[in-house]
mmCIF file of C-alpha atoms in Angstrom:
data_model
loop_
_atom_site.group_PDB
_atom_site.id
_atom_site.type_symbol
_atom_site.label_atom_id
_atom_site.label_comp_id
_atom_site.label_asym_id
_atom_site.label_seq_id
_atom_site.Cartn_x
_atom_site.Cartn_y
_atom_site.Cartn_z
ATOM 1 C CA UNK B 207 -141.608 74.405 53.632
ATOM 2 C CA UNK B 208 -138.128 72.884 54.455
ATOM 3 C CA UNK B 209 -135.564 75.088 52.934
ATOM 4 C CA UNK B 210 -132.002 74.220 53.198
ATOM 5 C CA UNK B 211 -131.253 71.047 52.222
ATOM 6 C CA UNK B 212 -128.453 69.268 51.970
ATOM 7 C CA UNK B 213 -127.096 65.947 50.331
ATOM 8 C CA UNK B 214 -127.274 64.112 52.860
ATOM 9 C CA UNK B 215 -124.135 62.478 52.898
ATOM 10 C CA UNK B 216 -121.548 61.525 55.278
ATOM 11 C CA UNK B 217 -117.669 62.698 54.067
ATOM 12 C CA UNK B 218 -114.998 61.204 54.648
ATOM 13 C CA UNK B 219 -111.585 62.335 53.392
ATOM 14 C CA UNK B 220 -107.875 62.688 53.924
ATOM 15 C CA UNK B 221 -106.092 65.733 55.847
ATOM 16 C CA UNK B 222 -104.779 68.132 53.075
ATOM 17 C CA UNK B 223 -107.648 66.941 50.407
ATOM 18 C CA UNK B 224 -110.891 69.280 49.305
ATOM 19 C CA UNK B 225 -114.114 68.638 50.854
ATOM 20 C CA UNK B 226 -117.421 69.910 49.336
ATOM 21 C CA UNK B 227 -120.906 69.742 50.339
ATOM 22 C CA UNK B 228 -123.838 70.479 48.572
ATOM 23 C CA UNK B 229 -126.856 72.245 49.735
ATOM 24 C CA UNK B 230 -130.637 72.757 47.308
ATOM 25 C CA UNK B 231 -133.305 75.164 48.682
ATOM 26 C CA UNK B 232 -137.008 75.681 47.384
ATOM 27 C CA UNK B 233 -137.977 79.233 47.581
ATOM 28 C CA UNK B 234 -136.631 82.690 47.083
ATOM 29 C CA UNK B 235 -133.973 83.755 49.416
ATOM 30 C CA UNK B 236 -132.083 86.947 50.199
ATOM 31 C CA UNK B 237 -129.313 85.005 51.637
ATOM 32 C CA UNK B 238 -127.641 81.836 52.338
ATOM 33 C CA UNK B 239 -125.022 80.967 55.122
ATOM 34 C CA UNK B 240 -123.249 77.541 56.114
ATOM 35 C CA UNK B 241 -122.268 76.876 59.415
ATOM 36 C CA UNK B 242 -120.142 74.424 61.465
ATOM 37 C CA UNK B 243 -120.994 72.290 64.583
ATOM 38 C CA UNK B 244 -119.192 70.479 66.470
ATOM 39 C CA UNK B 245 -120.288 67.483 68.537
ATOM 40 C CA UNK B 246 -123.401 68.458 69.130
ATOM 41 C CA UNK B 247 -122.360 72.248 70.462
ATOM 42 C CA UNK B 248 -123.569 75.307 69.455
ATOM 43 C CA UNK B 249 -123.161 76.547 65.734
ATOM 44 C CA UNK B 250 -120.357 78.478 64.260
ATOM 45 C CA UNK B 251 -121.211 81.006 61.408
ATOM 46 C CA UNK B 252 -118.575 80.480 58.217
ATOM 47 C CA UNK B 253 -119.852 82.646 55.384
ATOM 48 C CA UNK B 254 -122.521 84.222 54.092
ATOM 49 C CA UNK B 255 -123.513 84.827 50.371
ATOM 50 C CA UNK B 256 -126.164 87.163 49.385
ATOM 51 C CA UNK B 257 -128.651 86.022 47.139
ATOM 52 C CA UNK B 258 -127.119 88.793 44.196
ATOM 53 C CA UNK B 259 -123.334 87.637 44.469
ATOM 54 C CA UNK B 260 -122.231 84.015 43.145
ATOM 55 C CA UNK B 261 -119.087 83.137 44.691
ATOM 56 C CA UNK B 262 -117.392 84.019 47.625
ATOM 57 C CA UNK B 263 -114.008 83.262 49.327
ATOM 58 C CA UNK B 264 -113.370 83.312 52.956
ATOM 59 C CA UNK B 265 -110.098 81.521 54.261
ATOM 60 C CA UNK B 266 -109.831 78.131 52.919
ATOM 61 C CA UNK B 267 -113.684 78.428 52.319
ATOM 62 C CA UNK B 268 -115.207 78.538 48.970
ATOM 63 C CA UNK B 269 -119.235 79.402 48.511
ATOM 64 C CA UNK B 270 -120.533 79.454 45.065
ATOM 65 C CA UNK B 271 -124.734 80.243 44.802
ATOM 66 C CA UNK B 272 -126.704 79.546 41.782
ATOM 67 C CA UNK B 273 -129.926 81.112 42.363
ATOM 68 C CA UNK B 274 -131.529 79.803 39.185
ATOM 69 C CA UNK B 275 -130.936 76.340 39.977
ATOM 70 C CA UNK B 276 -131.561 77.192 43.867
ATOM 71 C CA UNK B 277 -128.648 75.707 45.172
ATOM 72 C CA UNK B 278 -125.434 76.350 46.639
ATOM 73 C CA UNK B 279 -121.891 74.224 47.109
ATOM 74 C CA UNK B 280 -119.297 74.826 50.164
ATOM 75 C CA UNK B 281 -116.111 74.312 49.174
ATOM 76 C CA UNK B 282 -112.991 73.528 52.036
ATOM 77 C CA UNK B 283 -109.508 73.126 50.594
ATOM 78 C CA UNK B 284 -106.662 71.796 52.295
ATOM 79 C CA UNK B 285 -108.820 70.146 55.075
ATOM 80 C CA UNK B 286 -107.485 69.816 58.638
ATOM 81 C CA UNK B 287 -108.371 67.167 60.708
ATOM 82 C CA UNK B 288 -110.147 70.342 63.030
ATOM 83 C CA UNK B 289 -112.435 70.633 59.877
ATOM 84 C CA UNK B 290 -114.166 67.178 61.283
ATOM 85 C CA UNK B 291 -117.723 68.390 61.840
ATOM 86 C CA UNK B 292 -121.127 69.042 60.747
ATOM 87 C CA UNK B 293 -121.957 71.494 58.062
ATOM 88 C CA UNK B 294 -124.904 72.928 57.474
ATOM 89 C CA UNK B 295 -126.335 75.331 55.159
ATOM 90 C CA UNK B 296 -129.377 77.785 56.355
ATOM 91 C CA UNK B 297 -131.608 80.010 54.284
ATOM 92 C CA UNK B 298 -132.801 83.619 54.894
ATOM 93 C CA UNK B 299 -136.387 84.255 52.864
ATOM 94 C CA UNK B 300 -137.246 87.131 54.673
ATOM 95 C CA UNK B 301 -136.749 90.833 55.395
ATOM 96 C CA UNK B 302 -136.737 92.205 58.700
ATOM 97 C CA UNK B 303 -136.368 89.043 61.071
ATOM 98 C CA UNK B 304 -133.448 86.229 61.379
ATOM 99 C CA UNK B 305 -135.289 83.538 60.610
ATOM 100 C CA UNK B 306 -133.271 80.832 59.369
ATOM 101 C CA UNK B 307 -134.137 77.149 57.578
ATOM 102 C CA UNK B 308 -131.482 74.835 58.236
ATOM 103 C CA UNK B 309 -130.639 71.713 56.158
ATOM 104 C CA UNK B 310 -130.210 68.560 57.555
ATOM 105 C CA UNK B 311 -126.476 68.972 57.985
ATOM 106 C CA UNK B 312 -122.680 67.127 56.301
ATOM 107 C CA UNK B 313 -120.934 65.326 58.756
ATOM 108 C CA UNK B 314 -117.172 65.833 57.405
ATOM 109 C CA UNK B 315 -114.745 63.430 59.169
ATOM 110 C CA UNK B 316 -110.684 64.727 58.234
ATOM 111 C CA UNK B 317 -108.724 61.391 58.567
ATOM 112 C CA UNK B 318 -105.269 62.748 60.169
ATOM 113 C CA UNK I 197 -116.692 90.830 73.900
ATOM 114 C CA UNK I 198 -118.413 87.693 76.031
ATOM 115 C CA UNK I 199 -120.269 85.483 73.908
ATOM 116 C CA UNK I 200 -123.576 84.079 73.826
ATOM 117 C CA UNK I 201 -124.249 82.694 76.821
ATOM 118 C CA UNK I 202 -127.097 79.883 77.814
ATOM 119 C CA UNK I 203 -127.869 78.165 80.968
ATOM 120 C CA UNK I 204 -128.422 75.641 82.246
ATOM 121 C CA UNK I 205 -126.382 73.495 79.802
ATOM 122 C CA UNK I 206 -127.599 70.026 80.955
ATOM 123 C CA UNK I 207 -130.548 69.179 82.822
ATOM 124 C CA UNK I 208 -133.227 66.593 82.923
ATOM 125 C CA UNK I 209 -136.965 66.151 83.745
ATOM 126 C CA UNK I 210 -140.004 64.297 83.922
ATOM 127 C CA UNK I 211 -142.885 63.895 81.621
ATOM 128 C CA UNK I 212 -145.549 66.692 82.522
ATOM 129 C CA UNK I 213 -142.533 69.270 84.133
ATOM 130 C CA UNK I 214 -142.431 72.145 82.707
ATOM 131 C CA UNK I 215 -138.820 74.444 82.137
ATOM 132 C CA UNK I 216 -136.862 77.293 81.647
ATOM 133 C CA UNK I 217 -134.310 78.360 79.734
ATOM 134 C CA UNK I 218 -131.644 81.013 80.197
ATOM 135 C CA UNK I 219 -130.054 83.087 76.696
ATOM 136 C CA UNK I 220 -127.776 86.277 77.176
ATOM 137 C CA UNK I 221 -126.364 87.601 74.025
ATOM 138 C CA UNK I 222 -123.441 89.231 73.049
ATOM 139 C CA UNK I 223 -123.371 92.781 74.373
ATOM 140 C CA UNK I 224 -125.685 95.102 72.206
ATOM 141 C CA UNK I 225 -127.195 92.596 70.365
ATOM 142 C CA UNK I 226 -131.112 93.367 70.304
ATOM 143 C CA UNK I 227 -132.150 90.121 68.584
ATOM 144 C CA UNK I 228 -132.104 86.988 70.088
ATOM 145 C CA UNK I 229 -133.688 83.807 68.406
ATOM 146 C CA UNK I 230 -134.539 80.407 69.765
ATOM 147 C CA UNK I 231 -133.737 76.789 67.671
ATOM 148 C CA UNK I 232 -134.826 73.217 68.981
ATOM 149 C CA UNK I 233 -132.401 70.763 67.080
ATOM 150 C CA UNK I 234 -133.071 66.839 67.128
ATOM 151 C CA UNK I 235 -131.749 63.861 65.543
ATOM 152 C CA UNK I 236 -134.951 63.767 63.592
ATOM 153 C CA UNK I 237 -135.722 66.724 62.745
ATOM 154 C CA UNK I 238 -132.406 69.084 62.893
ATOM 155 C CA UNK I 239 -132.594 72.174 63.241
ATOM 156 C CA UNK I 240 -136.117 74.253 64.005
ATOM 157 C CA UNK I 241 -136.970 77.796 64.254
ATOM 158 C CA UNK I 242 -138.795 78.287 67.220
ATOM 159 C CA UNK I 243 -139.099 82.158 67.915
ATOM 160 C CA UNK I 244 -137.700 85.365 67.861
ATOM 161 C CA UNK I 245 -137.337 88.268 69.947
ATOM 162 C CA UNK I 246 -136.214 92.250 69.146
ATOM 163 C CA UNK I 247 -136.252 94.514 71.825
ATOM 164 C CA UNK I 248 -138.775 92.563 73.853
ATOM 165 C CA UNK I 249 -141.097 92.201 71.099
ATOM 166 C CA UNK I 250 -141.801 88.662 69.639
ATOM 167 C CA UNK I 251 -140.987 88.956 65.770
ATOM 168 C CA UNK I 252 -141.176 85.978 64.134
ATOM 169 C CA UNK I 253 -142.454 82.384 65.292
ATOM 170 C CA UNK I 254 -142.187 78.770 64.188
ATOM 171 C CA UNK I 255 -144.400 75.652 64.208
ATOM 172 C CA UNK I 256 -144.550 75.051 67.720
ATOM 173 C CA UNK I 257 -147.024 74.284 69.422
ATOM 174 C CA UNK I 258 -148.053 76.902 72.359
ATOM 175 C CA UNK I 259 -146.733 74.653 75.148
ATOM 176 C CA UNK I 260 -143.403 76.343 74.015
ATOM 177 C CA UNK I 261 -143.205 80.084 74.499
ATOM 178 C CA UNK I 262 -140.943 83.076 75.486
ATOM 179 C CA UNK I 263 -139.681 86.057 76.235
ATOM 180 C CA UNK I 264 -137.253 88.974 76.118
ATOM 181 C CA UNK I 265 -136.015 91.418 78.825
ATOM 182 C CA UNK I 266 -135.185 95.208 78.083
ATOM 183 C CA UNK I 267 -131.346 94.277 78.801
ATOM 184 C CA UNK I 268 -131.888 91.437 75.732
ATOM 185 C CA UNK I 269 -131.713 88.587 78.033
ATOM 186 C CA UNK I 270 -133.973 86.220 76.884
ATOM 187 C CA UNK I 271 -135.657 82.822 78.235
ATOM 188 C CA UNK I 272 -137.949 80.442 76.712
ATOM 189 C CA UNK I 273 -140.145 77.898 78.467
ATOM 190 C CA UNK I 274 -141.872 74.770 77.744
ATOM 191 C CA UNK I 275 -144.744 73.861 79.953
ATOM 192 C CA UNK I 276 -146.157 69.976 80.103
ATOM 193 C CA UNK I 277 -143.139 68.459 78.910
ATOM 194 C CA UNK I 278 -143.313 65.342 76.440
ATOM 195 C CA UNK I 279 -140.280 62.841 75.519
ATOM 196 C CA UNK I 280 -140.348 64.361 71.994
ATOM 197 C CA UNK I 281 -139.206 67.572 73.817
ATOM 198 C CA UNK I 282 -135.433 66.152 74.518
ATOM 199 C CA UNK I 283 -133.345 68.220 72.263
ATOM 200 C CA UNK I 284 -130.746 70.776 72.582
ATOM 201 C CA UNK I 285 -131.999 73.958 72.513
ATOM 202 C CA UNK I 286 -129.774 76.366 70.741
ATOM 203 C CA UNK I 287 -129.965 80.645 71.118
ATOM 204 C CA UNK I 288 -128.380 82.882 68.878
ATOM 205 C CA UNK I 289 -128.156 86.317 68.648
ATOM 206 C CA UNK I 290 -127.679 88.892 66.305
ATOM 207 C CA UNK I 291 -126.363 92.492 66.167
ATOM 208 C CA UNK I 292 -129.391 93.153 63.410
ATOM 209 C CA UNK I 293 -127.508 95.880 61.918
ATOM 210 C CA UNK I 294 -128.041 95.382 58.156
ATOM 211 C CA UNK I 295 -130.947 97.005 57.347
ATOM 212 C CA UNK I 296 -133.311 94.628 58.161
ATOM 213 C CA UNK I 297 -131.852 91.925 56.242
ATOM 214 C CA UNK I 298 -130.955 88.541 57.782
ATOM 215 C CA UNK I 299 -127.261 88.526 58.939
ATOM 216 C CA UNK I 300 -124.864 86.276 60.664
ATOM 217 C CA UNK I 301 -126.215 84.381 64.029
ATOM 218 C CA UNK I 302 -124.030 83.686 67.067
ATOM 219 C CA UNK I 303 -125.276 81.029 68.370
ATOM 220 C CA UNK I 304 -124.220 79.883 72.248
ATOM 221 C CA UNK I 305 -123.125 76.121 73.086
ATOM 222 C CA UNK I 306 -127.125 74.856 73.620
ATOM 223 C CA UNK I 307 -128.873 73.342 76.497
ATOM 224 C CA UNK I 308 -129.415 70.346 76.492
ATOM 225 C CA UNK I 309 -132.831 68.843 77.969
ATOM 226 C CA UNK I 310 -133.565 65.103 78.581
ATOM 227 C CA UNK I 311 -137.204 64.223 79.251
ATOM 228 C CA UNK I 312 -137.819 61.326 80.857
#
């Protein structure tokens, strides 16, 4: 099954505001990690949260997980217009390989 | 340290071609996993490989394959191409380090494949 998901919407928001995306998965995970693309290149790893902690910080990146609800939110403060991209969040279920379910991605569009 | 590197990056073929793809990972990384993204379907696991060994595998059908060298270099092919087949093919590697659990992916900038 499809694990991963996003909201599926398109953000679009001032330089210096707070973007955040939202991401729901379905079944048990060990950890979750967003990730940034840019035009169609190859994926950036941001930040990883095991499936034990509930918030992390990296940067001007903010993860919070919420295992009982099975979702997770992504958090950028102070956006640049080199935040413009497309986020997406990617599930790990199992032990032992790095197999990952992506969502369907955020396209985040920084207005200088 | 050089990073993930895939080749070619562009290329196009016909309906019924088959191709290859190139994948070297970042120096000492062992794992090296293959993702077909499309506007339709985003992002999907296609395989994996640890030291030569094919670990895990998606939904694919077995017109899409691969495999792994002992230096980690890693290609995947896809035999009787179909239109549904243009994507960009992204490999990512991973130092797999953590004890078996799943840890961060490096992925390299795709290649991207036009059927015609």
């Amino acid at each position: 099954s499809q694990q991963g998901e996003e909201d599926p919407q398109a953000l679009s928001i001032q330089e210096g505001e707070n973007a955040t995306m939202n991401c729901s998965y379905k079944t048990s995970i060990n950890n979750l990690q967003w990730y940034r693309q840019n035009s169609g290149r190859g994926l950036v790893h941001l930040i990883l949260i095991r499936s034990n902690e509930r918030e992390k910080h990296s940067g001007r990146l903010r993860v919070t997980l919420d295992t009982s609800k099975k979702s997770s939110s992504l958090l950028i403060t102070a956006s640049r217009a080199a935040d413009t991209a497309s986020y997406f969040c990617a599930t790990a279920a199992d032990y032992g390989n790095n197999r990952l379910a992506f969502g369907k991605g955020n396209q985040v569009v920084v207005i200088p | 340290k050089a990073g993930v590197t895939q080749t070619p990056r562009y290329l196009i073929k016909t309906r019924g071609q088959q191709v290859t793809l190139s994948c070297s990972p970042i120096s000492g990384h062992r794992s090296v996993s293959w993702y077909q993204q499309t506007p339709g379907q985003g992002l999907q696991f296609l395989f994996e490989y640890f030291s030569e060994t094919q670990r895990n595998k998606g939904n694919f059908p077995g017109r899409f394959s691969g495999r792994q060298f002992s230096n980690s270099r890693s290609e995947m092919n896809v035999s009787t191409l179909e239109l549904g087949d243009s994507a960009l093919y992204l490999c990512a590697s991973s130092s797999d380090q953590t004890g078996g659990l799943t840890g961060e992916l490096f992925f390299g900038e795709g290649s991207r494949l036009t059927v015609l």
